[in-house]
Each structure stands twice: as C-alpha cells, then as structure tokens.
Amino acid sequence: MKLPDKTGNTTGASNPQEKVPAASRSSGRVDELLKFAESLKGTKYRYGGTTPATGFDCSGYVCYVYKRFGIDLARSSASQYKTNGTSVERENLQPGDLVFFNTSGRGISHVGIYLGNDEFIHASSSKGGVKVNNLKEQYWNNRYVGAKRVLVAE
C-alpha cells in the first residue's frame, strides 16, 4: 500500500506483492494517519475551516486528515456519524476511530480522531484549535455519543 506524505509523494511498500499481514498494513496506515493528524496540532480554529492555512472546524479537520489518505468523509460531524463507517462500542475503540459528541444539546455537533489511551485529537473552538483531550474529562465524557470505524484492514 502506498500513502501520500506531506508533500504528496507516496510512501509504503515498494512491491505491491510484498507479503505483509493485513493487521500490519492496517496498523501502519493508522500510525501514518495519526502522525499526520498530530502534525496539525496548534492549527487555529475557524468555523467552516477546512485547511491549515485558514484554520479548521472539527469536521473540516477530520475531513482534511482522512482525505490525505484517500478517504472521503461527509462534511459535517452529524453527517459523518450518520453515513460514514461502522459503529464501535466505546470499550472497543481503536486508534483512528472517529469519536462523536453532542456539545450543542441538539444531537451530534463535534467529532475527533481517537488516538488511544482515552485520548482524541480534534479542532476545538476554545483554547488552542487542534489539540488533544481525554475522553474521561468530565466535559467530554458527559457529551460522548458514539464512535465509527472508517479504517479497515485490507
């Protein structure tokens, strides 16, 4: 599998026939995605934002990260929850899963990318733009709605 790097060049196995277990390929892909997601930490928040140059809102950030790896997601967090991926129970979260929250009191209104160890990365409208938070923090724990898996083993 070849993945684009930050410059748009591809990286990965040079021989497509190379025998690599599916779990390793999937894990490597997730690792690359998470590295890329974390490389955007500190990018400012901007409602409706979809690029590092202008800033991100939560769903714009998630779309930008996954698009880099050839995965097109719906644009809004509510649409992502409704149409993308397979539902995952909280106790079965894996790095790369999308985590969804109700921060508005009116349904799904926020999304982030699960990093592991109860941490997720997201574009926050308060304090710092793209940053990492913990699902066990009271604010996020109380607003957690569910998760979706969009990365699958090949």
Short mmCIF file of C-alpha atoms in Angstrom, two decimals:
data_model
loop_
_atom_site.label_atom_id
_atom_site.label_comp_id
_atom_site.label_asym_id
_atom_site.label_seq_id
_atom_site.Cartn_x
_atom_site.Cartn_y
_atom_site.Cartn_z
CA MET A 1 0.00 0.00 0.00
CA LYS A 2 1.25 3.47 -0.80
CA LEU A 3 0.27 6.51 1.22
CA PRO A 4 0.86 10.15 0.32
CA ASP A 5 3.26 12.01 2.58
CA LYS A 6 3.00 15.71 3.45
CA THR A 7 4.45 16.65 0.07
CA GLY A 8 2.03 14.45 -1.85
CA ASN A 9 4.68 11.82 -2.64
CA THR A 10 3.80 8.24 -1.89
CA THR A 11 5.44 6.06 0.71
CA GLY A 12 4.99 2.45 1.71
CA ALA A 13 5.70 -0.96 0.25
CA SER A 14 7.62 -0.67 -3.00
CA ASN A 15 6.41 -4.06 -4.15
CA PRO A 16 2.61 -4.44 -4.16
CA GLN A 17 3.06 -8.23 -4.00
CA GLU A 18 5.07 -7.91 -0.78
CA LYS A 19 3.63 -10.25 1.84
CA VAL A 20 2.67 -8.14 4.83
CA PRO A 21 -0.03 -9.32 7.24
CA ALA A 22 -3.26 -7.32 6.94
CA ALA A 23 -3.02 -6.24 10.58
CA SER A 24 0.44 -4.78 9.98
CA ARG A 25 -0.69 -2.90 6.88
CA SER A 26 -3.72 -1.57 8.69
CA SER A 27 -1.71 -0.65 11.78
CA GLY A 28 0.91 1.11 9.67
CA ARG A 29 -1.78 3.05 7.86
CA VAL A 30 -3.34 4.10 11.16
CA ASP A 31 0.05 5.12 12.53
CA GLU A 32 0.69 7.30 9.49
CA LEU A 33 -2.75 8.87 9.75
CA LEU A 34 -2.30 9.62 13.45
CA LYS A 35 1.15 11.12 12.85
CA PHE A 36 -0.30 13.37 10.19
CA ALA A 37 -3.25 14.32 12.44
CA GLU A 38 -0.87 15.22 15.27
CA SER A 39 1.38 17.22 12.95
CA LEU A 40 -1.51 19.71 12.69
CA LYS A 41 -1.67 20.37 16.45
CA GLY A 42 -1.92 24.07 17.19
CA THR A 43 -3.64 24.94 13.90
CA LYS A 44 -6.16 27.65 14.73
CA TYR A 45 -9.90 27.05 14.93
CA ARG A 46 -12.13 28.61 12.32
CA TYR A 47 -15.82 27.86 11.90
CA GLY A 48 -16.25 26.33 8.44
CA GLY A 49 -12.47 25.99 8.10
CA THR A 50 -11.06 23.14 6.04
CA THR A 51 -7.32 23.85 5.65
CA PRO A 52 -4.30 24.51 7.86
CA ALA A 53 -3.83 27.89 6.17
CA THR A 54 -7.28 29.19 7.13
CA GLY A 55 -7.94 27.05 10.19
CA PHE A 56 -10.23 24.12 10.89
CA ASP A 57 -13.56 23.42 12.44
CA CYS A 58 -13.92 19.91 13.87
CA SER A 59 -15.39 18.18 10.84
CA GLY A 60 -13.20 20.14 8.41
CA TYR A 61 -10.14 18.89 10.32
CA VAL A 62 -11.28 15.27 10.27
CA CYS A 63 -12.15 15.51 6.55
CA TYR A 64 -8.73 17.03 5.80
CA VAL A 65 -6.83 14.31 7.66
CA TYR A 66 -8.74 11.39 6.16
CA LYS A 67 -8.73 12.89 2.65
CA ARG A 68 -4.92 12.84 2.78
CA PHE A 69 -5.24 9.05 3.00
CA GLY A 70 -7.78 8.73 0.21
CA ILE A 71 -10.89 8.56 2.40
CA ASP A 72 -13.72 10.97 1.64
CA LEU A 73 -15.99 11.74 4.58
CA ALA A 74 -19.21 13.69 4.80
CA ARG A 75 -18.55 17.36 5.62
CA SER A 76 -20.47 17.80 8.89
CA SER A 77 -19.97 15.85 12.11
CA ALA A 78 -23.66 14.84 12.14
CA SER A 79 -23.42 13.56 8.55
CA GLN A 80 -20.19 11.72 9.32
CA TYR A 81 -21.90 9.95 12.21
CA LYS A 82 -24.92 9.12 10.09
CA THR A 83 -23.22 7.97 6.88
CA ASN A 84 -19.57 7.03 7.43
CA GLY A 85 -18.07 3.90 8.90
CA THR A 86 -19.25 1.16 11.21
CA SER A 87 -20.43 1.79 14.77
CA VAL A 88 -17.95 0.89 17.51
CA GLU A 89 -18.64 0.42 21.21
CA ARG A 90 -16.63 2.70 23.48
CA GLU A 91 -14.80 -0.22 25.10
CA ASN A 92 -13.70 -1.37 21.63
CA LEU A 93 -12.26 1.94 20.40
CA GLN A 94 -9.10 1.67 18.32
CA PRO A 95 -6.73 4.42 17.21
CA GLY A 96 -8.08 6.09 14.08
CA ASP A 97 -11.75 5.69 15.02
CA LEU A 98 -13.92 8.79 14.84
CA VAL A 99 -15.45 9.86 18.17
CA PHE A 100 -18.62 11.94 18.26
CA PHE A 101 -20.11 14.31 20.81
CA ASN A 102 -23.23 16.32 21.48
CA THR A 103 -21.84 19.70 22.54
CA SER A 104 -24.86 21.76 21.47
CA GLY A 105 -27.70 19.88 23.13
CA ARG A 106 -29.17 19.20 19.68
CA GLY A 107 -27.51 15.97 18.55
CA ILE A 108 -24.10 15.26 17.04
CA SER A 109 -22.17 18.51 16.87
CA HIS A 110 -18.50 17.60 17.35
CA VAL A 111 -16.04 14.98 16.07
CA GLY A 112 -12.45 13.97 16.76
CA ILE A 113 -9.99 11.19 15.96
CA TYR A 114 -9.28 8.62 18.66
CA LEU A 115 -5.56 8.30 19.44
CA GLY A 116 -5.66 5.52 22.05
CA ASN A 117 -5.41 5.57 25.86
CA ASP A 118 -8.69 7.53 26.04
CA GLU A 119 -7.18 10.45 24.10
CA PHE A 120 -8.54 12.05 20.97
CA ILE A 121 -7.40 14.88 18.72
CA HIS A 122 -9.83 17.47 17.40
CA ALA A 123 -10.26 21.06 16.31
CA SER A 124 -11.57 22.80 19.41
CA SER A 125 -13.41 26.09 19.23
CA SER A 126 -11.91 27.02 22.57
CA LYS A 127 -8.31 27.25 23.69
CA GLY A 128 -5.91 26.25 21.00
CA GLY A 129 -7.55 24.96 17.84
CA VAL A 130 -6.30 21.46 17.02
CA LYS A 131 -5.44 19.78 20.29
CA VAL A 132 -5.61 16.56 22.29
CA ASN A 133 -8.13 15.91 25.06
CA ASN A 134 -9.10 12.90 27.15
CA LEU A 135 -12.47 11.14 26.82
CA LYS A 136 -12.54 10.76 30.61
CA GLU A 137 -12.52 14.53 31.16
CA GLN A 138 -15.92 15.36 32.59
CA TYR A 139 -16.87 17.70 29.75
CA TRP A 140 -16.16 15.14 27.01
CA ASN A 141 -17.32 12.10 28.96
CA ASN A 142 -20.73 13.70 29.55
CA ARG A 143 -21.11 14.63 25.87
CA TYR A 144 -19.80 11.44 24.24
CA VAL A 145 -22.37 9.90 21.86
CA GLY A 146 -20.56 7.18 19.93
CA ALA A 147 -17.81 6.19 17.52
CA LYS A 148 -17.37 5.00 13.95
CA ARG A 149 -14.59 3.00 12.36
CA VAL A 150 -13.73 4.15 8.85
CA LEU A 151 -10.30 2.50 8.51
CA VAL A 152 -10.48 -1.22 7.82
CA ALA A 153 -7.89 -3.96 7.43
CA GLU A 154 -7.12 -4.67 3.80
#
